[in-house]
C-alpha positions as a Markdown table, in Angstrom:
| # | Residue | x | y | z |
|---|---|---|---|---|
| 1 | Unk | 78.6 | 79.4 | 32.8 |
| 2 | Unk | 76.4 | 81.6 | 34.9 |
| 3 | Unk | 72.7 | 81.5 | 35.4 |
| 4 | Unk | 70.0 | 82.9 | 33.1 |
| 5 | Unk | 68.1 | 86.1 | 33.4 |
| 6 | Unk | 64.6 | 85.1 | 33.1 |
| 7 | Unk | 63.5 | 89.0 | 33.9 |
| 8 | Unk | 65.6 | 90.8 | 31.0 |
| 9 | Unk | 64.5 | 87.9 | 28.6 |
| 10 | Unk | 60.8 | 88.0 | 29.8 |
| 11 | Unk | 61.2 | 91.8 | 29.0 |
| 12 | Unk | 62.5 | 91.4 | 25.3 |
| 13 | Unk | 60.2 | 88.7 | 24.5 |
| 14 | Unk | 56.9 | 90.9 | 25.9 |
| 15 | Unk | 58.2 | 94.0 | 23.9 |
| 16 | Unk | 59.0 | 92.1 | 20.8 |
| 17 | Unk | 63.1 | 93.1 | 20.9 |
| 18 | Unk | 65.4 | 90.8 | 18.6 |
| 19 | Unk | 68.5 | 90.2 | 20.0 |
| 20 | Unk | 71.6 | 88.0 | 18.7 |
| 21 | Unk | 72.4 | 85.8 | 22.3 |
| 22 | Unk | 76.0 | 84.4 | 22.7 |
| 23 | Unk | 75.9 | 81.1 | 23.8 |
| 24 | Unk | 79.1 | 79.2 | 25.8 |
| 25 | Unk | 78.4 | 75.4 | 25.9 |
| 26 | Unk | 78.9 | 75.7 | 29.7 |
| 27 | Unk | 76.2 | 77.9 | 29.7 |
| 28 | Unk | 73.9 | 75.8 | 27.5 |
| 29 | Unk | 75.0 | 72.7 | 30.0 |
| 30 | Unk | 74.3 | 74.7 | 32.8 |
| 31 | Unk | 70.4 | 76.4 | 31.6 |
| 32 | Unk | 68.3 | 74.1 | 29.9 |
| 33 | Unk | 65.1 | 75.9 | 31.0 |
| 34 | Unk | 67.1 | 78.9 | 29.4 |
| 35 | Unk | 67.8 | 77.4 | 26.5 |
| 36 | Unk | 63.9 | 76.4 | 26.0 |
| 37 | Unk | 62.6 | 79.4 | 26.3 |
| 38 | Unk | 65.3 | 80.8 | 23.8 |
| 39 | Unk | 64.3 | 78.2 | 21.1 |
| 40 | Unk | 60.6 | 78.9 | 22.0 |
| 41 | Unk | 61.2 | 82.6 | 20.2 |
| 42 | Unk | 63.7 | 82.3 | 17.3 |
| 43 | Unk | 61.6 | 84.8 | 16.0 |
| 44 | Unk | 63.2 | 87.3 | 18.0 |
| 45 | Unk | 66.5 | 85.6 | 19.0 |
| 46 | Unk | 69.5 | 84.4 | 17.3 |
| 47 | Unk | 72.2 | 82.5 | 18.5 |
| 48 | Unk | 75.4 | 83.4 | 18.5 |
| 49 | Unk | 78.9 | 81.0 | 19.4 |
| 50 | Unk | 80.5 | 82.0 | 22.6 |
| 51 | Unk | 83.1 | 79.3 | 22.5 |
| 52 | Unk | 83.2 | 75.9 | 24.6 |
| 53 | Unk | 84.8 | 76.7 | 27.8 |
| 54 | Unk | 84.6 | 80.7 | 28.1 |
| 55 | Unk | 88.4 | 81.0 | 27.2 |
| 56 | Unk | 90.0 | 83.8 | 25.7 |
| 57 | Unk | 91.5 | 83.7 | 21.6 |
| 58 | Unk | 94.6 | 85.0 | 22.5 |
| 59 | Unk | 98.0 | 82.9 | 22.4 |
| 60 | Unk | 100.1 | 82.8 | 25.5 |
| 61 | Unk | 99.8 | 82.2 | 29.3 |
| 62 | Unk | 98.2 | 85.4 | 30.3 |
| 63 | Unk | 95.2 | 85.7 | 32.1 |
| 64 | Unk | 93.0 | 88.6 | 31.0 |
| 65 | Unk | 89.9 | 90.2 | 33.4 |
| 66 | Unk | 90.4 | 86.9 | 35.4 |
| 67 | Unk | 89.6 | 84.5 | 32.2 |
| 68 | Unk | 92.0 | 81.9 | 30.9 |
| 69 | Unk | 93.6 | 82.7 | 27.6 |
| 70 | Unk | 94.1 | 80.0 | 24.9 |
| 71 | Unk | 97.7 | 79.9 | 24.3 |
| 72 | Unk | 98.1 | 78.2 | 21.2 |
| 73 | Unk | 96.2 | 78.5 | 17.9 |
| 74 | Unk | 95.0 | 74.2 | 18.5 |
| 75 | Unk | 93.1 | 75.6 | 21.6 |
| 76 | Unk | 91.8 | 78.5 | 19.8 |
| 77 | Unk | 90.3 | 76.1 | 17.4 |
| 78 | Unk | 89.0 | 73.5 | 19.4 |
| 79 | Unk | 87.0 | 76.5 | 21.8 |
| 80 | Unk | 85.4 | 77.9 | 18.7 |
| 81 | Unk | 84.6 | 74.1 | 17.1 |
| 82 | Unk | 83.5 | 73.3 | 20.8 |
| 83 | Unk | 81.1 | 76.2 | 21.0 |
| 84 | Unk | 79.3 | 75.9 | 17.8 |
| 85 | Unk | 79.2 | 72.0 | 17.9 |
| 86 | Unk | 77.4 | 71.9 | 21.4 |
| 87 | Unk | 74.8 | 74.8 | 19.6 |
| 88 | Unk | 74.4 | 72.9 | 17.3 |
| 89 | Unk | 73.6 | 69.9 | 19.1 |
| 90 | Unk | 71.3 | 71.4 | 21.9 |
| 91 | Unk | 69.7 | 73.6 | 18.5 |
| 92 | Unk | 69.7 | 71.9 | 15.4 |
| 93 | Unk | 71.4 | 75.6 | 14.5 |
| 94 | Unk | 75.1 | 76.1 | 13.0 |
| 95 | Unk | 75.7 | 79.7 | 14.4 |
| 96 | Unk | 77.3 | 82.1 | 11.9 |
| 97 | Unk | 78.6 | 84.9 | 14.4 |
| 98 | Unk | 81.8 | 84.3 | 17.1 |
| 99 | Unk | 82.5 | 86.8 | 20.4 |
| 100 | Unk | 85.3 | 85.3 | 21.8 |
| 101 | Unk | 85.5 | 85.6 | 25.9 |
| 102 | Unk | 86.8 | 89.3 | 27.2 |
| 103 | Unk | 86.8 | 90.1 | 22.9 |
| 104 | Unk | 90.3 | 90.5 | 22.8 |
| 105 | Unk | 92.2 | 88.6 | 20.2 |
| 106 | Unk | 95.5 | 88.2 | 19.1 |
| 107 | Unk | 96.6 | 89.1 | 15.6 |
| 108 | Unk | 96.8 | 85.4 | 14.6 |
| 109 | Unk | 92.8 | 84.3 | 16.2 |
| 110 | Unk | 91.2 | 86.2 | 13.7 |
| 111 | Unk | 91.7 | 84.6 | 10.2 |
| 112 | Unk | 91.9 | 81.4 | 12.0 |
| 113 | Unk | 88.6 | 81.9 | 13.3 |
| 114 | Unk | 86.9 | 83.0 | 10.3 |
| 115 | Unk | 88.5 | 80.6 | 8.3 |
| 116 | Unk | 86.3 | 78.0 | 10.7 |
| 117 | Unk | 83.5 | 79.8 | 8.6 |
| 118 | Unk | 82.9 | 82.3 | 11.4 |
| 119 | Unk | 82.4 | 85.9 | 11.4 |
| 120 | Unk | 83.9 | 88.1 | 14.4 |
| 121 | Unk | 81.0 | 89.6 | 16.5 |
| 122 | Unk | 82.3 | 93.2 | 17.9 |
| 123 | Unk | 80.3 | 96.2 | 19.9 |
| 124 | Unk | 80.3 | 99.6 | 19.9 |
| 125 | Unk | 78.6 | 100.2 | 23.4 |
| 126 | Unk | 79.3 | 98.0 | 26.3 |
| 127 | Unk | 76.8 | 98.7 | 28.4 |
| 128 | Unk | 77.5 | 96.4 | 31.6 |
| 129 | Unk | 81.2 | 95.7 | 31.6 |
| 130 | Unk | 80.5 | 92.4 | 32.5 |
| 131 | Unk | 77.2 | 92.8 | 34.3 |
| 132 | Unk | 79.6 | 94.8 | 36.9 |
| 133 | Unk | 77.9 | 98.3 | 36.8 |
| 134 | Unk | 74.4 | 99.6 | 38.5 |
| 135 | Unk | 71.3 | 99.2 | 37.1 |
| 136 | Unk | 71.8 | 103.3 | 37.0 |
| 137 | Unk | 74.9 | 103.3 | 35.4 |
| 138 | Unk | 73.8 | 100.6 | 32.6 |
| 139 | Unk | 70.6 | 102.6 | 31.9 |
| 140 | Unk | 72.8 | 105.9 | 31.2 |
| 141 | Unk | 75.2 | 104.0 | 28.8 |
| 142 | Unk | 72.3 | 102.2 | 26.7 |
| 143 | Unk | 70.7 | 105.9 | 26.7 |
| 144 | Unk | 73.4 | 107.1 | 24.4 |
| 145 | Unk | 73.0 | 104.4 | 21.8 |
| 146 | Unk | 73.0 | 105.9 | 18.7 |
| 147 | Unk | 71.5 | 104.7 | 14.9 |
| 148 | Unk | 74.1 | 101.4 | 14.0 |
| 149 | Unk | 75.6 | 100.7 | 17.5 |
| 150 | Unk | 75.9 | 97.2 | 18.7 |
| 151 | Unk | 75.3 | 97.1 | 22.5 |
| 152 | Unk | 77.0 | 94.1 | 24.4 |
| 153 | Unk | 75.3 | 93.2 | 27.9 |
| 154 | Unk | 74.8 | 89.9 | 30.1 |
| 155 | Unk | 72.3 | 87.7 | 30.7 |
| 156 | Unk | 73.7 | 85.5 | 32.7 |
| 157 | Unk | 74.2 | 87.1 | 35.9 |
| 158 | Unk | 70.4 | 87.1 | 37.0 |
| 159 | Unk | 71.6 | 88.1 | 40.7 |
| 160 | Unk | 73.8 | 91.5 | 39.6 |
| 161 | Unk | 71.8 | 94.7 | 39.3 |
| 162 | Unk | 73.0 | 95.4 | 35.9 |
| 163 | Unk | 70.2 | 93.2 | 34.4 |
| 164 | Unk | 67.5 | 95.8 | 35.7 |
| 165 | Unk | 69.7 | 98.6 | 33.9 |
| 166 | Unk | 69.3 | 96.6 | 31.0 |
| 167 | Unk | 65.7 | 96.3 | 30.8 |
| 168 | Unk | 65.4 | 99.9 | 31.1 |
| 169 | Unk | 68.0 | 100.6 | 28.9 |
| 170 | Unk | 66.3 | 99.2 | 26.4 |
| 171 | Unk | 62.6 | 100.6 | 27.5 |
| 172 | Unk | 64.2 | 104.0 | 27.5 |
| 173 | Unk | 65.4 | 103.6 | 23.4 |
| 174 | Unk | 62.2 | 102.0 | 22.6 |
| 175 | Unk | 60.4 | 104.8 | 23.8 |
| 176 | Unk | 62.6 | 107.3 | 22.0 |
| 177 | Unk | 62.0 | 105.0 | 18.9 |
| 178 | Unk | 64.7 | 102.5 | 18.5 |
| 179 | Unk | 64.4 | 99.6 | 16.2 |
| 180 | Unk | 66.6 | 96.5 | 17.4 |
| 181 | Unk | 67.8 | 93.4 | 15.4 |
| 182 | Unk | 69.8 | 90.6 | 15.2 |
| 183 | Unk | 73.1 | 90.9 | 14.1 |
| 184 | Unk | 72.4 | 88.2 | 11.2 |
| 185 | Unk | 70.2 | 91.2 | 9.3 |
| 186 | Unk | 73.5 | 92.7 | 8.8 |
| 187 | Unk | 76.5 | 91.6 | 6.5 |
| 188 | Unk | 79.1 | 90.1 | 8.4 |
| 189 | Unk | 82.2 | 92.2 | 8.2 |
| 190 | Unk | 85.6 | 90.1 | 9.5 |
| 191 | Unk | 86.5 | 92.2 | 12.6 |
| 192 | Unk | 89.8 | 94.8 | 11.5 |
| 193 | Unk | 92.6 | 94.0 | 13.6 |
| 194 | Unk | 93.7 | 97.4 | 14.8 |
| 195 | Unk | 90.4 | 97.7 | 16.5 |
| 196 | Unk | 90.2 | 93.9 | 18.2 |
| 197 | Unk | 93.2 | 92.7 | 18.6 |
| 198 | Unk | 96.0 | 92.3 | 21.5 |
C-alpha cells in the first residue's frame, strides 16, 4: 500500500507535468489525503488500475521481487476487477490502462486481462527499480529519456531517496525541453508477449 509522496506530486502539479498514476486499492484505502489531492488535478493526472491487492498476473506459487503471484487465472481476474472497481468507487473513473505488480505476466494474463476491457501499461525506462536507487542514480536514468519513452517510478515510498531523484529527473528533461503526457493521449497497444511475459 505505501504512503504518498506529497513532494514529487507537489512538484508535478507546480510545473504543470501530466502523469498517468497507478493506483492499488490498498493504496487508495491507505491515502485518502492522496487520493484528494489527485482528483483535485485530473487535468494533469490520470488514473491508472494497479490491481486490488498488489499481486502479481502470473499463474503458479512463485513469489517474484518478494510479491505474491496469482496462481490461477480466477485470481488474476478478481485482482484486476478489484483494482478498477475500488477506482472507480473512490473516483467515479473506470480506468482504461492495467500495470500489473513486478509487470511480469504469464502468457495466459494478458488476453485475459484485456479481454476485462483493459489495456497493458508497459515502460521503457524504469527509473527507480522500485524506489530502491539514490536520488543520484534515479536522476541519471530519467536524464537519458529519449522522444516516446514511458518512464515508470514510485510515489509511494515518500521516505526513500528515490523520490528526490525523481523530481529532478524530471526538472532536468523539462529544462532540456521535454513534453510529458498521460498515457491515455496515446493508442493503447495490447502489450506483445515476448516483451512482458514470464
Amino acid at each position: 500500500s505505501g504512503g504518498f509522496d506529497h513532494k514529487m506530486i507537489e512538484a508535478l502539479i507546480s510545473w504543470q507535468v501530466s502523469a498517468t498514476l497507478f493506483l492499488t486499492a490498498r493504496w487508495i484505502r491507505s491515502n485518502p489525503e492522496g487520493l484528494k489531492i489527485i482528483l483535485e488535478h485530473q487535468n494533469l493526472f490520470a488514473i491508472g488500475n494497479h490491481g486490488s491487492e498488489h499481486i502479481a498476473a502470473v499463474l503458479g506459487s512463485a513469489t517474484i521481487f518478494g510479491v505474491r503471484t496469482a496462481g490461477d487465472e480466477d485470481a488474476i481476474k478478481a485482482e484486476v476487477i478489484g483494482g478498477a472497481d475500488a477506482i472507480q468507487k473512490a473516483t467515479g473513473l473506470m480506468p482504461k490502462w492495467y500495470r500489473g505488480a513486478t509487470a511480469l505476466y504469464s502468457p495466459e494474463a494478458l488476453p485475459l486481462i484485456q479481454s476485462l476491457g483493459f489495456s497493458v501499461a508497459g515502460f521503457s525506462l524504469n527509473a527507480d527499480e522500485g524506489a530502491s536507487l539514490s536520488a543520484g542514480a534515479v536522476t541519471e536514468r530519467m536524464k537519458r529519456a529519449h522522444h516516446g519513452d514511458v518512464i515508470i517510478a514510485h510515489m509511494n515510498q515518500p521516505h526513500h531517496p528515490s523520490g528526490a531523484g525523481v523530481i529532478a529527473g524530471v526538472r532536468a528533461l523539462l529544462d532540456q525541453g521535454a513534453i510529458f503526457t498521460k498515457l491515455e493521449t496515446s493508442t493503447p497497444v495490447f502489450a506483445s508477449l515476448d516483451r512482458y511475459a514470464l
